PDB file of C-alpha atoms and ligand atoms in Angstrom:
ATOM      1  CA  MET A   1       0.000   0.000   0.000  1.00  0.00           C
ATOM      2  CA  ILE A   2       1.290   3.486  -0.832  1.00  0.00           C
ATOM      3  CA  THR A   3       1.519   5.438   2.364  1.00  0.00           C
ATOM      4  CA  GLN A   4       1.871   9.177   2.658  1.00  0.00           C
ATOM      5  CA  LYS A   5       5.438   8.651   3.941  1.00  0.00           C
ATOM      6  CA  LYS A   6       6.376   6.665   0.826  1.00  0.00           C
ATOM      7  CA  VAL A   7       5.029   9.412  -1.445  1.00  0.00           C
ATOM      8  CA  ILE A   8       7.098  12.029   0.350  1.00  0.00           C
ATOM      9  CA  ALA A   9      10.204   9.785   0.217  1.00  0.00           C
ATOM     10  CA  LEU A  10       9.720   9.302  -3.528  1.00  0.00           C
ATOM     11  CA  LEU A  11       9.296  13.037  -4.080  1.00  0.00           C
ATOM     12  CA  VAL A  12      12.462  13.794  -2.130  1.00  0.00           C
ATOM     13  CA  ALA A  13      14.365  11.134  -4.079  1.00  0.00           C
ATOM     14  CA  GLY A  14      13.051  12.625  -7.322  1.00  0.00           C
ATOM     15  CA  ILE A  15      14.250  16.104  -6.382  1.00  0.00           C
ATOM     16  CA  VAL A  16      17.673  14.797  -5.381  1.00  0.00           C
ATOM     17  CA  ILE A  17      18.113  12.818  -8.625  1.00  0.00           C
ATOM     18  CA  GLY A  18      16.743  15.691 -10.691  1.00  0.00           C
ATOM     19  CA  SER A  19      19.051  18.312  -9.235  1.00  0.00           C
ATOM     20  CA  GLY A  20      21.995  15.878  -9.365  1.00  0.00           C
ATOM     21  CA  CYS A  21      21.471  15.548 -13.119  1.00  0.00           C
ATOM     22  CA  ALA A  22      21.416  19.311 -13.598  1.00  0.00           C
ATOM     23  CA  VAL A  23      24.724  19.667 -11.780  1.00  0.00           C
ATOM     24  CA  SER A  24      26.449  16.919 -13.721  1.00  0.00           C
ATOM     25  CA  GLN A  25      25.348  18.295 -17.136  1.00  0.00           C
ATOM     26  CA  THR A  26      28.361  18.439 -19.414  1.00  0.00           C
ATOM     27  CA  TYR A  27      29.217  20.476 -22.478  1.00  0.00           C
ATOM     28  CA  SER A  28      31.096  19.119 -25.424  1.00  0.00           C
ATOM     29  CA  GLU A  29      34.205  20.971 -26.567  1.00  0.00           C
ATOM     30  CA  GLU A  30      32.393  22.134 -29.661  1.00  0.00           C
ATOM     31  CA  GLU A  31      29.892  23.977 -27.461  1.00  0.00           C
ATOM     32  CA  LEU A  32      32.540  25.873 -25.528  1.00  0.00           C
ATOM     33  CA  GLY A  33      34.044  29.106 -26.719  1.00  0.00           C
ATOM     34  CA  LEU A  34      32.792  31.371 -29.466  1.00  0.00           C
ATOM     35  CA  ARG A  35      33.941  29.495 -32.538  1.00  0.00           C
ATOM     36  CA  LYS A  36      32.085  26.230 -31.805  1.00  0.00           C
ATOM     37  CA  VAL A  37      34.749  23.789 -32.947  1.00  0.00           C
ATOM     38  CA  ASP A  38      37.071  21.331 -31.258  1.00  0.00           C
ATOM     39  CA  LEU A  39      39.391  23.405 -29.104  1.00  0.00           C
ATOM     40  CA  TYR A  40      42.401  21.188 -29.806  1.00  0.00           C
ATOM     41  CA  SER A  41      42.294  21.409 -33.568  1.00  0.00           C
ATOM     42  CA  GLU A  42      42.275  24.276 -36.037  1.00  0.00           C
ATOM     43  CA  LYS A  43      41.307  21.911 -38.852  1.00  0.00           C
ATOM     44  CA  ASN A  44      37.708  23.004 -39.136  1.00  0.00           C
ATOM     45  CA  VAL A  45      38.190  26.636 -38.223  1.00  0.00           C
ATOM     46  CA  VAL A  46      36.902  28.886 -40.942  1.00  0.00           C
ATOM     47  CA  ALA A  47      37.390  32.599 -40.406  1.00  0.00           C
ATOM     48  CA  ASP A  48      34.555  34.946 -41.274  1.00  0.00           C
ATOM     49  CA  ASN A  49      34.933  36.599 -44.623  1.00  0.00           C
ATOM     50  CA  THR A  50      36.278  40.093 -44.344  1.00  0.00           C
ATOM     51  CA  ALA A  51      34.225  42.730 -46.070  1.00  0.00           C
ATOM     52  CA  TYR A  52      36.101  46.016 -46.192  1.00  0.00           C
ATOM     53  CA  SER A  53      34.633  49.131 -47.750  1.00  0.00           C
ATOM     54  CA  THR A  54      35.124  49.303 -51.481  1.00  0.00           C
ATOM     55  CA  ALA A  55      33.874  52.906 -51.683  1.00  0.00           C
ATOM     56  CA  ALA A  56      36.540  55.198 -53.085  1.00  0.00           C
ATOM     57  CA  ALA A  57      37.970  57.944 -50.876  1.00  0.00           C
ATOM     58  CA  GLY A  58      35.530  60.821 -51.203  1.00  0.00           C
ATOM     59  CA  GLU A  59      32.540  58.509 -51.609  1.00  0.00           C
ATOM     60  CA  SER A  60      32.533  56.707 -48.270  1.00  0.00           C
ATOM     61  CA  LYS A  61      30.730  57.541 -45.061  1.00  0.00           C
ATOM     62  CA  VAL A  62      32.867  58.035 -41.954  1.00  0.00           C
ATOM     63  CA  PHE A  63      32.406  55.616 -39.042  1.00  0.00           C
ATOM     64  CA  GLU A  64      31.229  56.825 -35.667  1.00  0.00           C
ATOM     65  CA  ARG A  65      34.128  57.503 -33.305  1.00  0.00           C
ATOM     66  CA  SER A  66      34.449  54.768 -30.673  1.00  0.00           C
ATOM     67  CA  TYR A  67      35.146  57.247 -27.882  1.00  0.00           C
ATOM     68  CA  GLU A  68      36.523  60.744 -27.415  1.00  0.00           C
ATOM     69  CA  ASN A  69      39.898  61.097 -29.177  1.00  0.00           C
ATOM     70  CA  ALA A  70      39.821  57.548 -30.534  1.00  0.00           C
ATOM     71  CA  PRO A  71      41.783  57.129 -33.759  1.00  0.00           C
ATOM     72  CA  PRO A  72      39.099  57.101 -36.465  1.00  0.00           C
ATOM     73  CA  MET A  73      38.659  53.930 -38.560  1.00  0.00           C
ATOM     74  CA  ILE A  74      39.317  54.253 -42.286  1.00  0.00           C
ATOM     75  CA  PRO A  75      35.961  54.276 -44.095  1.00  0.00           C
ATOM     76  CA  HIS A  76      37.235  54.158 -47.699  1.00  0.00           C
ATOM     77  CA  ASP A  77      39.028  51.665 -49.913  1.00  0.00           C
ATOM     78  CA  VAL A  78      42.793  51.635 -49.280  1.00  0.00           C
ATOM     79  CA  GLU A  79      43.708  49.392 -52.211  1.00  0.00           C
ATOM     80  CA  GLY A  80      47.230  50.288 -53.334  1.00  0.00           C
ATOM     81  CA  MET A  81      47.787  52.802 -50.487  1.00  0.00           C
ATOM     82  CA  LEU A  82      49.044  50.626 -47.659  1.00  0.00           C
ATOM     83  CA  ASP A  83      52.567  50.106 -48.840  1.00  0.00           C
ATOM     84  CA  MET A  84      53.829  53.202 -47.086  1.00  0.00           C
ATOM     85  CA  SER A  85      57.287  54.357 -46.155  1.00  0.00           C
ATOM     86  CA  LYS A  86      58.573  57.422 -44.415  1.00  0.00           C
ATOM     87  CA  ASP A  87      59.101  59.186 -47.752  1.00  0.00           C
ATOM     88  CA  ASN A  88      56.193  57.770 -49.705  1.00  0.00           C
ATOM     89  CA  ASN A  89      52.715  57.944 -48.263  1.00  0.00           C
ATOM     90  CA  ALA A  90      49.565  58.223 -50.366  1.00  0.00           C
ATOM     91  CA  CYS A  91      47.428  59.215 -47.349  1.00  0.00           C
ATOM     92  CA  LEU A  92      49.188  62.558 -47.071  1.00  0.00           C
ATOM     93  CA  GLY A  93      48.040  63.500 -50.572  1.00  0.00           C
ATOM     94  CA  CYS A  94      44.528  64.063 -49.201  1.00  0.00           C
ATOM     95  CA  HIS A  95      44.851  64.299 -45.418  1.00  0.00           C
ATOM     96  CA  LEU A  96      47.562  66.941 -44.988  1.00  0.00           C
ATOM     97  CA  PRO A  97      45.764  69.955 -43.482  1.00  0.00           C
ATOM     98  CA  GLU A  98      46.618  72.193 -46.449  1.00  0.00           C
ATOM     99  CA  VAL A  99      44.849  69.895 -48.945  1.00  0.00           C
ATOM    100  CA  ALA A 100      42.214  68.165 -46.792  1.00  0.00           C
ATOM    101  CA  GLU A 101      39.529  70.799 -47.082  1.00  0.00           C
ATOM    102  CA  ALA A 102      39.702  70.862 -50.875  1.00  0.00           C
ATOM    103  CA  VAL A 103      39.089  67.093 -51.100  1.00  0.00           C
ATOM    104  CA  LYS A 104      36.669  67.024 -48.113  1.00  0.00           C
ATOM    105  CA  ALA A 105      38.956  64.738 -46.094  1.00  0.00           C
ATOM    106  CA  THR A 106      39.431  65.055 -42.325  1.00  0.00           C
ATOM    107  CA  PRO A 107      42.711  66.956 -41.812  1.00  0.00           C
ATOM    108  CA  ILE A 108      45.515  65.227 -39.896  1.00  0.00           C
ATOM    109  CA  PRO A 109      45.265  66.645 -36.342  1.00  0.00           C
ATOM    110  CA  LYS A 110      47.742  68.810 -34.429  1.00  0.00           C
ATOM    111  CA  SER A 111      48.892  65.836 -32.323  1.00  0.00           C
ATOM    112  CA  HIS A 112      50.544  64.336 -35.430  1.00  0.00           C
ATOM    113  CA  PHE A 113      52.646  67.493 -35.864  1.00  0.00           C
ATOM    114  CA  PHE A 114      54.003  67.362 -32.358  1.00  0.00           C
ATOM    115  CA  ASP A 115      57.003  65.591 -30.858  1.00  0.00           C
ATOM    116  CA  MET A 116      55.730  63.826 -27.747  1.00  0.00           C
ATOM    117  CA  ARG A 117      59.281  63.293 -26.446  1.00  0.00           C
ATOM    118  CA  THR A 118      60.579  66.850 -26.675  1.00  0.00           C
ATOM    119  CA  GLN A 119      57.065  68.366 -26.318  1.00  0.00           C
ATOM    120  CA  LYS A 120      57.776  70.594 -29.331  1.00  0.00           C
ATOM    121  CA  VAL A 121      55.465  71.626 -32.140  1.00  0.00           C
ATOM    122  CA  LEU A 122      56.866  70.423 -35.490  1.00  0.00           C
ATOM    123  CA  THR A 123      56.601  72.055 -38.889  1.00  0.00           C
ATOM    124  CA  GLU A 124      56.223  68.635 -40.566  1.00  0.00           C
ATOM    125  CA  LEU A 125      54.378  65.413 -39.804  1.00  0.00           C
ATOM    126  CA  SER A 126      56.057  63.650 -36.875  1.00  0.00           C
ATOM    127  CA  GLN A 127      58.078  60.692 -38.136  1.00  0.00           C
ATOM    128  CA  ALA A 128      56.510  58.671 -35.339  1.00  0.00           C
ATOM    129  CA  ARG A 129      53.271  58.985 -37.316  1.00  0.00           C
ATOM    130  CA  PHE A 130      54.217  58.157 -40.895  1.00  0.00           C
ATOM    131  CA  ASN A 131      52.874  54.617 -40.637  1.00  0.00           C
ATOM    132  CA  CYS A 132      49.183  55.580 -40.559  1.00  0.00           C
ATOM    133  CA  SER A 133      47.851  52.022 -40.701  1.00  0.00           C
ATOM    134  CA  GLN A 134      49.641  51.205 -37.446  1.00  0.00           C
ATOM    135  CA  CYS A 135      46.820  53.070 -35.698  1.00  0.00           C
ATOM    136  CA  HIS A 136      44.130  53.646 -38.345  1.00  0.00           C
ATOM    137  CA  ALA A 137      42.524  50.551 -39.793  1.00  0.00           C
ATOM    138  CA  PRO A 138      39.695  49.818 -42.175  1.00  0.00           C
ATOM    139  CA  GLN A 139      36.681  48.121 -40.576  1.00  0.00           C
ATOM    140  CA  SER A 140      35.232  44.874 -41.864  1.00  0.00           C
ATOM    141  CA  ASN A 141      31.455  44.634 -42.003  1.00  0.00           C
ATOM    142  CA  ASN A 142      30.818  41.564 -39.813  1.00  0.00           C
ATOM    143  CA  GLU A 143      28.297  40.683 -37.142  1.00  0.00           C
ATOM    144  CA  PRO A 144      30.167  40.855 -33.772  1.00  0.00           C
ATOM    145  CA  LEU A 145      30.116  37.570 -31.822  1.00  0.00           C
ATOM    146  CA  VAL A 146      29.684  39.449 -28.573  1.00  0.00           C
ATOM    147  CA  LYS A 147      27.591  42.583 -28.404  1.00  0.00           C
ATOM    148  CA  ASN A 148      29.471  45.618 -27.198  1.00  0.00           C
ATOM    149  CA  GLU A 149      27.510  47.556 -24.608  1.00  0.00           C
ATOM    150  CA  PHE A 150      30.103  50.316 -24.244  1.00  0.00           C
ATOM    151  CA  LYS A 151      28.599  53.774 -24.579  1.00  0.00           C
ATOM    152  CA  PRO A 152      31.127  56.552 -25.107  1.00  0.00           C
ATOM    153  CA  ASP A 153      30.741  59.854 -23.329  1.00  0.00           C
ATOM    154  CA  PHE A 154      31.631  62.789 -25.578  1.00  0.00           C
ATOM    155  CA  ARG A 155      32.236  65.951 -23.594  1.00  0.00           C
ATOM    156  CA  ALA A 156      32.410  68.458 -26.433  1.00  0.00           C
ATOM    157  CA  LYS A 157      29.716  68.425 -29.099  1.00  0.00           C
ATOM    158  CA  ASP A 158      32.126  68.056 -32.009  1.00  0.00           C
ATOM    159  CA  ALA A 159      34.173  65.351 -30.238  1.00  0.00           C
ATOM    160  CA  GLN A 160      32.047  62.773 -32.060  1.00  0.00           C
ATOM    161  CA  SER A 161      33.590  63.794 -35.359  1.00  0.00           C
ATOM    162  CA  ARG A 162      36.858  65.588 -34.477  1.00  0.00           C
ATOM    163  CA  SER A 163      39.692  64.857 -32.107  1.00  0.00           C
ATOM    164  CA  HIS A 164      41.271  67.343 -29.709  1.00  0.00           C
ATOM    165  CA  LEU A 165      43.868  65.129 -28.135  1.00  0.00           C
ATOM    166  CA  LEU A 166      46.708  67.629 -28.041  1.00  0.00           C
ATOM    167  CA  ASP A 167      44.562  70.158 -26.174  1.00  0.00           C
ATOM    168  CA  SER A 168      43.465  67.657 -23.532  1.00  0.00           C
ATOM    169  CA  LEU A 169      46.521  65.382 -23.365  1.00  0.00           C
ATOM    170  CA  ASN A 170      47.659  66.498 -19.940  1.00  0.00           C
ATOM    171  CA  GLU A 171      44.242  67.020 -18.425  1.00  0.00           C
ATOM    172  CA  GLY A 172      44.265  66.036 -14.787  1.00  0.00           C
ATOM    173  CA  VAL A 173      48.078  65.806 -14.711  1.00  0.00           C
ATOM    174  CA  LYS A 174      49.820  68.182 -12.365  1.00  0.00           C
TER     175      LYS A 174
HETATM  176  C1  HEC B 201      42.068  60.512 -52.574  1.00  0.00           C
HETATM  177  C2  HEC B 201      42.060  61.153 -51.269  1.00  0.00           C
HETATM  178  C3  HEC B 201      42.328  60.280 -50.059  1.00  0.00           C
HETATM  179  C4  HEC B 201      43.375  59.409 -49.825  1.00  0.00           C
HETATM  180  C5  HEC B 201      44.542  59.082 -50.752  1.00  0.00           C
HETATM  181  C6  HEC B 201      43.182  58.877 -48.487  1.00  0.00           C
HETATM  182  N1  HEC B 201      42.049  59.415 -47.923  1.00  0.00           N
HETATM  183 FE1  HEC B 201      41.323  59.014 -46.094  1.00  0.00          FE
HETATM  184  N2  HEC B 201      39.664  60.107 -46.478  1.00  0.00           N
HETATM  185  C7  HEC B 201      39.454  60.869 -47.624  1.00  0.00           C
HETATM  186  C8  HEC B 201      38.130  61.466 -47.564  1.00  0.00           C
HETATM  187  C9  HEC B 201      37.523  62.382 -48.625  1.00  0.00           C
HETATM  188  C10 HEC B 201      37.556  61.047 -46.346  1.00  0.00           C
HETATM  189  C11 HEC B 201      36.143  61.359 -45.800  1.00  0.00           C
HETATM  190  C12 HEC B 201      35.206  60.205 -46.145  1.00  0.00           C
HETATM  191  C13 HEC B 201      34.921  60.148 -47.618  1.00  0.00           C
HETATM  192  O1  HEC B 201      34.433  61.139 -48.174  1.00  0.00           O
HETATM  193  O2  HEC B 201      35.173  59.078 -48.241  1.00  0.00           O
HETATM  194  C14 HEC B 201      38.551  60.214 -45.688  1.00  0.00           C
HETATM  195  C15 HEC B 201      38.367  59.631 -44.443  1.00  0.00           C
HETATM  196  C16 HEC B 201      39.390  59.032 -43.736  1.00  0.00           C
HETATM  197  C17 HEC B 201      39.331  58.680 -42.326  1.00  0.00           C
HETATM  198  C18 HEC B 201      38.145  58.895 -41.392  1.00  0.00           C
HETATM  199  C19 HEC B 201      38.223  60.286 -40.803  1.00  0.00           C
HETATM  200  C20 HEC B 201      37.074  60.582 -39.879  1.00  0.00           C
HETATM  201  O3  HEC B 201      36.872  61.774 -39.606  1.00  0.00           O
HETATM  202  O4  HEC B 201      36.388  59.677 -39.392  1.00  0.00           O
HETATM  203  C21 HEC B 201      40.526  58.135 -42.006  1.00  0.00           C
HETATM  204  C22 HEC B 201      40.961  57.628 -40.650  1.00  0.00           C
HETATM  205  C23 HEC B 201      41.336  58.113 -43.191  1.00  0.00           C
HETATM  206  N3  HEC B 201      40.612  58.665 -44.225  1.00  0.00           N
HETATM  207  C24 HEC B 201      42.620  57.623 -43.240  1.00  0.00           C
HETATM  208  C25 HEC B 201      43.321  57.486 -44.426  1.00  0.00           C
HETATM  209  C26 HEC B 201      44.565  56.753 -44.520  1.00  0.00           C
HETATM  210  C27 HEC B 201      45.273  56.086 -43.364  1.00  0.00           C
HETATM  211  C28 HEC B 201      44.953  56.820 -45.838  1.00  0.00           C
HETATM  212  C29 HEC B 201      46.134  56.148 -46.462  1.00  0.00           C
HETATM  213  C30 HEC B 201      46.148  54.692 -46.339  1.00  0.00           C
HETATM  214  C31 HEC B 201      43.964  57.621 -46.549  1.00  0.00           C
HETATM  215  N4  HEC B 201      42.983  57.977 -45.654  1.00  0.00           N
HETATM  216  C32 HEC B 201      44.047  57.967 -47.884  1.00  0.00           C
HETATM  217  C33 HEC B 201      40.340  61.014 -48.662  1.00  0.00           C
HETATM  218  C34 HEC B 201      41.488  60.271 -48.846  1.00  0.00           C
HETATM  219  C1  HEC B 202      50.646  56.223 -33.285  1.00  0.00           C
HETATM  220  C2  HEC B 202      49.283  56.124 -33.751  1.00  0.00           C
HETATM  221  C3  HEC B 202      48.882  56.956 -34.941  1.00  0.00           C
HETATM  222  C4  HEC B 202      49.516  57.066 -36.171  1.00  0.00           C
HETATM  223  C5  HEC B 202      50.790  56.388 -36.633  1.00  0.00           C
HETATM  224  C6  HEC B 202      48.675  57.939 -36.970  1.00  0.00           C
HETATM  225  N1  HEC B 202      47.562  58.324 -36.247  1.00  0.00           N
HETATM  226 FE1  HEC B 202      46.078  59.533 -36.882  1.00  0.00          FE
HETATM  227  N2  HEC B 202      45.235  59.484 -35.035  1.00  0.00           N
HETATM  228  C7  HEC B 202      45.687  58.741 -33.973  1.00  0.00           C
HETATM  229  C8  HEC B 202      44.876  59.043 -32.806  1.00  0.00           C
HETATM  230  C9  HEC B 202      45.033  58.405 -31.422  1.00  0.00           C
HETATM  231  C10 HEC B 202      43.918  59.992 -33.219  1.00  0.00           C
HETATM  232  C11 HEC B 202      42.857  60.671 -32.360  1.00  0.00           C
HETATM  233  C12 HEC B 202      43.487  61.552 -31.315  1.00  0.00           C
HETATM  234  C13 HEC B 202      44.394  62.608 -31.873  1.00  0.00           C
HETATM  235  O1  HEC B 202      43.910  63.633 -32.374  1.00  0.00           O
HETATM  236  O2  HEC B 202      45.609  62.423 -31.836  1.00  0.00           O
HETATM  237  C14 HEC B 202      44.165  60.243 -34.630  1.00  0.00           C
HETATM  238  C15 HEC B 202      43.414  61.119 -35.389  1.00  0.00           C
HETATM  239  C16 HEC B 202      43.523  61.227 -36.784  1.00  0.00           C
HETATM  240  C17 HEC B 202      42.592  61.900 -37.642  1.00  0.00           C
HETATM  241  C18 HEC B 202      41.305  62.602 -37.196  1.00  0.00           C
HETATM  242  C19 HEC B 202      41.534  64.071 -36.943  1.00  0.00           C
HETATM  243  C20 HEC B 202      40.352  64.773 -36.347  1.00  0.00           C
HETATM  244  O3  HEC B 202      40.369  66.011 -36.283  1.00  0.00           O
HETATM  245  O4  HEC B 202      39.410  64.136 -35.896  1.00  0.00           O
HETATM  246  C21 HEC B 202      43.045  61.780 -38.922  1.00  0.00           C
HETATM  247  C22 HEC B 202      42.411  62.319 -40.175  1.00  0.00           C
HETATM  248  C23 HEC B 202      44.286  61.034 -38.864  1.00  0.00           C
HETATM  249  N3  HEC B 202      44.565  60.714 -37.549  1.00  0.00           N
HETATM  250  C24 HEC B 202      45.045  60.685 -39.967  1.00  0.00           C
HETATM  251  C25 HEC B 202      46.274  60.036 -39.893  1.00  0.00           C
HETATM  252  C26 HEC B 202      47.153  59.812 -41.025  1.00  0.00           C
HETATM  253  C27 HEC B 202      46.838  60.177 -42.462  1.00  0.00           C
HETATM  254  C28 HEC B 202      48.269  59.169 -40.548  1.00  0.00           C
HETATM  255  C29 HEC B 202      49.530  58.802 -41.311  1.00  0.00           C
HETATM  256  C30 HEC B 202      50.209  59.917 -41.956  1.00  0.00           C
HETATM  257  C31 HEC B 202      48.072  58.973 -39.113  1.00  0.00           C
HETATM  258  N4  HEC B 202      46.869  59.537 -38.746  1.00  0.00           N
HETATM  259  C32 HEC B 202      48.960  58.321 -38.267  1.00  0.00           C
HETATM  260  C33 HEC B 202      46.736  57.869 -33.975  1.00  0.00           C
HETATM  261  C34 HEC B 202      47.658  57.735 -35.002  1.00  0.00           C
END
């Protein structure tokens, strides 16, 4: 005969077994991580296709700045421009301040005409800056695997589209 005690005992046993199962649930290697493949082998790893802007300089739309004084991403095609040396740099042809306005390009900012070591204003582009693509990169149009919740705080109104690093470099430093 099923007594009340037996019913309670069965219920308790059920809860114990049920919760035990939940704890011992395992994940296969393919389920771990973001790329969903065996973690010990690169064999089946296929990188996402990169999709850089193919719009010519002058026909692209600038990206939003990531945060105040962030180096802007390159919105236009850079085909044939990235082989740069200290004496040969296609980017300067449009971005030097004296030509930028005429071609509607963002002028290279004051910080790039400044020697950070000697703290002196230079008459030419700082040679520490000739390699533009060291800091400025094109952006591939891909769906991010992890959503970025970061919300930048721009203090000045135009800080969303212009940088003022040299003016604020030593802010808060005494
Ligand atoms: C033929 C002229 C031209 C050349 C060469 C050129 N750019 Fe540009 N660049 C522009 C223009 C114009 C824009 C504004 C967006 C547009 O209209 O396509 C721009 C936008 C940019 C921006 C975004 C600026 C912002 O305010 O967000 C960056 C960064 C940039 N270029 C970097 C480079 C780098 C680095 C090179 C060399 C690899 C380069 N550009 C070569 C004309 C040029
Ligand atoms: C060492 C890293 C570095 C190098 C190299 C560099 N930049 Fe920048 N660039 C930055 C940073 C950081 C900013 C934003 C803060 C600032 O103004 O310095 C910036 C800002 C800019 C801007 C936006 C200006 C504005 O008013 O918003 C342009 C255009 C630009 N750079 C072009 C270039 C070009 C062209 C080259 C190569 C000749 C170059 N940069 C080399 C780091 C770099």
